[in-house]
JSON list of C-alpha atoms in Angstrom, two decimals:
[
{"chain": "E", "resi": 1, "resn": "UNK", "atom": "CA", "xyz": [0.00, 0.00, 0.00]},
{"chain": "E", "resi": 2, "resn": "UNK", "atom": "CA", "xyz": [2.69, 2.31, 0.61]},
{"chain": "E", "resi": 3, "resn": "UNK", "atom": "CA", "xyz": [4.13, 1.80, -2.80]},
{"chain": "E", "resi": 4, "resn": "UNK", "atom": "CA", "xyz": [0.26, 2.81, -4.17]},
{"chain": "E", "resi": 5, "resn": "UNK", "atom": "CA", "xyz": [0.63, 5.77, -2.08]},
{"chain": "E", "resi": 6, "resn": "UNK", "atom": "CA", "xyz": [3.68, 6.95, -2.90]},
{"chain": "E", "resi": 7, "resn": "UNK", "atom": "CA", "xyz": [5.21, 6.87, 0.76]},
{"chain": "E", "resi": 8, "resn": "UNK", "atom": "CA", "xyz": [7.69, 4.12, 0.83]},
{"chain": "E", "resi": 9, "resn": "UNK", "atom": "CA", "xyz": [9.96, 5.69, 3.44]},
{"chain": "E", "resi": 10, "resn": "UNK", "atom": "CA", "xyz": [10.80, 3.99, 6.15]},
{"chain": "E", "resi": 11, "resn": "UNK", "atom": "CA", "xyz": [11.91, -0.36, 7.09]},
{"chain": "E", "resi": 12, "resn": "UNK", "atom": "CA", "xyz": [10.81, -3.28, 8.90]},
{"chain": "E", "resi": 13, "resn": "UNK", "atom": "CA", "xyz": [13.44, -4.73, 11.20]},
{"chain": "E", "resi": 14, "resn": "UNK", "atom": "CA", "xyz": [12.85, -8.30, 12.95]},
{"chain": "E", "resi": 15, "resn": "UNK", "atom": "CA", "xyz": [15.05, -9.41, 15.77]},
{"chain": "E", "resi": 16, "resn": "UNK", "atom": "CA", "xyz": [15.03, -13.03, 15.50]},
{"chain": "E", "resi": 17, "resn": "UNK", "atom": "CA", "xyz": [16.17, -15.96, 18.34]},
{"chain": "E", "resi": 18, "resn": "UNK", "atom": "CA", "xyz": [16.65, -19.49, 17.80]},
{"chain": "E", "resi": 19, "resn": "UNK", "atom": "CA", "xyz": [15.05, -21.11, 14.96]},
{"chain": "E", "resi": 20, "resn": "UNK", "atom": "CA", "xyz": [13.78, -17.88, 13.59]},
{"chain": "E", "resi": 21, "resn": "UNK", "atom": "CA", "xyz": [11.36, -17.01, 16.64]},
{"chain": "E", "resi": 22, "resn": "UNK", "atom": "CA", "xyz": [10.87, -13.66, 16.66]},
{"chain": "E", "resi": 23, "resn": "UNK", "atom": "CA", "xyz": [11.73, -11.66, 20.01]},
{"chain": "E", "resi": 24, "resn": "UNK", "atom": "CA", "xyz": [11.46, -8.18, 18.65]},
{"chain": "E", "resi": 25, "resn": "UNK", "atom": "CA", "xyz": [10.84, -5.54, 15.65]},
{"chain": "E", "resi": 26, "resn": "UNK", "atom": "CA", "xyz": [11.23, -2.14, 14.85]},
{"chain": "E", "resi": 27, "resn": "UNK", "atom": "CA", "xyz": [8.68, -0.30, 12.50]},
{"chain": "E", "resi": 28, "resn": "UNK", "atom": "CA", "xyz": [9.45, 2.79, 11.22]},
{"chain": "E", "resi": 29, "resn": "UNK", "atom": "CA", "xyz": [7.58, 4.85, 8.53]},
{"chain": "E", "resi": 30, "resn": "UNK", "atom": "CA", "xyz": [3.99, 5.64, 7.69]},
{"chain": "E", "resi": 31, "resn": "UNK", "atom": "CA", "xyz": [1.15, 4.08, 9.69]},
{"chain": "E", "resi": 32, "resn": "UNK", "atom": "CA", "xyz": [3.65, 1.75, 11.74]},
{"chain": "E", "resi": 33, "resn": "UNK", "atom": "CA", "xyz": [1.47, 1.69, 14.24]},
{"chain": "E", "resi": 34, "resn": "UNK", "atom": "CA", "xyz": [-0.74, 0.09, 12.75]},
{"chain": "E", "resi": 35, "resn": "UNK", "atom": "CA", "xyz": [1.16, -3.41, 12.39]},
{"chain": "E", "resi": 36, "resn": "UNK", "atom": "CA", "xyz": [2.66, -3.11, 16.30]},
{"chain": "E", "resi": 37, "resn": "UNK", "atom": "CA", "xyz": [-0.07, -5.27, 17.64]},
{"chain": "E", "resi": 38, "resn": "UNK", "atom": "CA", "xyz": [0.36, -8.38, 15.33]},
{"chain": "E", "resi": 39, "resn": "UNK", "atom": "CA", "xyz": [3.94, -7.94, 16.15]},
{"chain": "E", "resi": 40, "resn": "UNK", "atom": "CA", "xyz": [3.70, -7.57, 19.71]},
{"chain": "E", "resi": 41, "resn": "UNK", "atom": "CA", "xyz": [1.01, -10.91, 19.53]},
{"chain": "E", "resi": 42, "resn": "UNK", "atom": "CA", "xyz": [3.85, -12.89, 17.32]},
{"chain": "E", "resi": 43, "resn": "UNK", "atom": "CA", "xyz": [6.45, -11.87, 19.88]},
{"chain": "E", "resi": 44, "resn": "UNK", "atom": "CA", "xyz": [4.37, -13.11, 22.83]},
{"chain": "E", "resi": 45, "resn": "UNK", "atom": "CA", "xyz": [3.24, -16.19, 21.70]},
{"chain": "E", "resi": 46, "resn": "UNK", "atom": "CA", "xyz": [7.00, -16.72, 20.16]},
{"chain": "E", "resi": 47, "resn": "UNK", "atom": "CA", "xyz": [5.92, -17.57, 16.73]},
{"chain": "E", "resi": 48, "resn": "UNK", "atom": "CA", "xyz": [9.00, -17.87, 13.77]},
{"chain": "E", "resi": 49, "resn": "UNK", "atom": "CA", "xyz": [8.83, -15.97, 10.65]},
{"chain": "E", "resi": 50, "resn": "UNK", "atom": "CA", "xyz": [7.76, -18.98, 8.71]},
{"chain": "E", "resi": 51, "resn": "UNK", "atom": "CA", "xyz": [4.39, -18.11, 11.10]},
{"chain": "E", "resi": 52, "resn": "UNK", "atom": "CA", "xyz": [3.91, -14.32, 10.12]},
{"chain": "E", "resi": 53, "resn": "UNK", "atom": "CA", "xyz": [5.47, -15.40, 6.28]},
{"chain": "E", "resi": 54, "resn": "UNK", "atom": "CA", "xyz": [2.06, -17.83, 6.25]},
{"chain": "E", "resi": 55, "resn": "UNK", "atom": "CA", "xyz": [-0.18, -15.33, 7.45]},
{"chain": "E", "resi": 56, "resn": "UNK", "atom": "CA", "xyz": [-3.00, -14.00, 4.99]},
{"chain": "E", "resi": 57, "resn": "UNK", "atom": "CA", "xyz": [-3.40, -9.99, 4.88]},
{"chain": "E", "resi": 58, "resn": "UNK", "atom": "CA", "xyz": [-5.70, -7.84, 2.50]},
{"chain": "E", "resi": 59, "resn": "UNK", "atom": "CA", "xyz": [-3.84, -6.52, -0.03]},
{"chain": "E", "resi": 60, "resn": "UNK", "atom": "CA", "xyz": [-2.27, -4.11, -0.50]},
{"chain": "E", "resi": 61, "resn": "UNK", "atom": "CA", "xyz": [-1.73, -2.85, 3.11]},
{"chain": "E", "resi": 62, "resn": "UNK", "atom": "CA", "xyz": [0.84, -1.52, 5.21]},
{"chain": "E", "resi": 63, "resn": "UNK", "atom": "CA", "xyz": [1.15, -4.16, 7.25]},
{"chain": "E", "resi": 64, "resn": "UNK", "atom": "CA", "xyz": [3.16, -5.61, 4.47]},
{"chain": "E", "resi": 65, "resn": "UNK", "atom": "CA", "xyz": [6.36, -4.79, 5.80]},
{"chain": "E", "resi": 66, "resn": "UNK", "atom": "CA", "xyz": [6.37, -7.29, 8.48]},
{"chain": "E", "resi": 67, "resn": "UNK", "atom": "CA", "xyz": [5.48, -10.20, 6.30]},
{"chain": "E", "resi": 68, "resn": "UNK", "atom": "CA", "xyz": [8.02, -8.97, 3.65]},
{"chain": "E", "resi": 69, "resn": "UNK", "atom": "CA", "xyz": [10.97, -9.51, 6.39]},
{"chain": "E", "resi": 70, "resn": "UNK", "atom": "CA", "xyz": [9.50, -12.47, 7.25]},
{"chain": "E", "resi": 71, "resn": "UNK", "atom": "CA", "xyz": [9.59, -14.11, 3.70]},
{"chain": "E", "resi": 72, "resn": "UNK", "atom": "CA", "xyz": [13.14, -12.81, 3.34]},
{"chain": "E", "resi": 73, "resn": "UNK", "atom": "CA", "xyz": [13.81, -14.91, 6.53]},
{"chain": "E", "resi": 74, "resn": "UNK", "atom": "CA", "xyz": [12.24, -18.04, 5.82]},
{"chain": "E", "resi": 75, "resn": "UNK", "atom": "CA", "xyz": [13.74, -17.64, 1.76]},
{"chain": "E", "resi": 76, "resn": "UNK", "atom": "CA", "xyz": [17.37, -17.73, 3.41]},
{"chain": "E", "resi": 77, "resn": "UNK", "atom": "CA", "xyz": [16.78, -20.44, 5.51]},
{"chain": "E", "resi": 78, "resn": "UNK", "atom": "CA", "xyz": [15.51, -22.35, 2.65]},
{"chain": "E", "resi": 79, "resn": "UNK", "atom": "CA", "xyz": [18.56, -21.59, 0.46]},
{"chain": "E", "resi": 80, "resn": "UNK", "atom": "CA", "xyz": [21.11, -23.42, 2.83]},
{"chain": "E", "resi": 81, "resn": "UNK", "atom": "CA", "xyz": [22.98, -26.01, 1.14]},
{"chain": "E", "resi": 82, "resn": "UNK", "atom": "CA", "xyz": [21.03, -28.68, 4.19]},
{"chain": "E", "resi": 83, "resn": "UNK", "atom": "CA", "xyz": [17.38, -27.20, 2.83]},
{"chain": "E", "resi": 84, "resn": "UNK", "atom": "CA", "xyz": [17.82, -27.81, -0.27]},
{"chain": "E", "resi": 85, "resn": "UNK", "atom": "CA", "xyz": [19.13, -31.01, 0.10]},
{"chain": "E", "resi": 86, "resn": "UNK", "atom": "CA", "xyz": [16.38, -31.65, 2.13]},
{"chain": "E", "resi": 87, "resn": "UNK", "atom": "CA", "xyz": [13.60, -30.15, -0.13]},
{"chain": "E", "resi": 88, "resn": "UNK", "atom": "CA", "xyz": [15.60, -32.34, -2.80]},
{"chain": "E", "resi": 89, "resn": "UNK", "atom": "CA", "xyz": [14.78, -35.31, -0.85]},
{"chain": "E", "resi": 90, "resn": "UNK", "atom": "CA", "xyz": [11.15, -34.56, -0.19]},
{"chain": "E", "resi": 91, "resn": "UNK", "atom": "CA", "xyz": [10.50, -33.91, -3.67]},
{"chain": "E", "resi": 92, "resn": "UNK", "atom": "CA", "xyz": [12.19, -37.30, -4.84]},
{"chain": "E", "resi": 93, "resn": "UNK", "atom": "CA", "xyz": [10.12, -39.25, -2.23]},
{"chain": "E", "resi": 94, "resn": "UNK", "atom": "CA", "xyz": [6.91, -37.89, -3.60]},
{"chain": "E", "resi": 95, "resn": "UNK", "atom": "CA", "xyz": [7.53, -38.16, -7.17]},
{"chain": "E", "resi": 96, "resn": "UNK", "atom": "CA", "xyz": [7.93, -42.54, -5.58]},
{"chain": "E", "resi": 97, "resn": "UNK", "atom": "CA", "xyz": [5.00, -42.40, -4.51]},
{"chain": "E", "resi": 98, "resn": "UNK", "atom": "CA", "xyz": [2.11, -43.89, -6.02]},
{"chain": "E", "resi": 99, "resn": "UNK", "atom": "CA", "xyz": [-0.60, -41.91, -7.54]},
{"chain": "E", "resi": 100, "resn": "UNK", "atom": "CA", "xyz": [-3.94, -41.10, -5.89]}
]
């Protein structure tokens, strides 16, 4: 939305723990209020960003920001040499299996 609007200013930093649990943020720019509380919720209830990444938000909104970080997130961990092996894996098992 802020794109639309012509008011991009601003960034979306999450402070991450183990395994990508998020244990903080920092919102700065236009309406950043108005994605504090889903951040303060995630932070509480120590969900990753793979959590906020599969969350489903009208679009376009500001509250884009957060999920944008948390896609960046979860897109590096899945780029290790170990995730792709493992995706690799996954995949081949599936395409063995027999059809439905």
């Amino acid at each position: 939305r802020a794109v639309v609007e012509g008011r991009t200013e601003g960034f979306t930093r999450l402070t991450l723990g183990r395994r990508s649990r998020l244990t903080g943020a920092t919102v700065v720019g236009p309406r950043a209020g108005e994605t504090l509380a889903e951040l303060t919720l995630a932070v509480r209830k120590g969900l990753t960003t793979g959590d906020i990444a599969g969350t489903t938000h009208p679009y376009p909104t500001y509250g884009d920001g957060p999920w944008n970080a948390a896609i960046e997130d979860v897109r590096a961990r899945l780029s290790t040499p170990l995730a792709r092996g493992a995706t690799w894996l996954i995949a081949r098992g599936r395409a063995t299996l027999p059809p439905r």
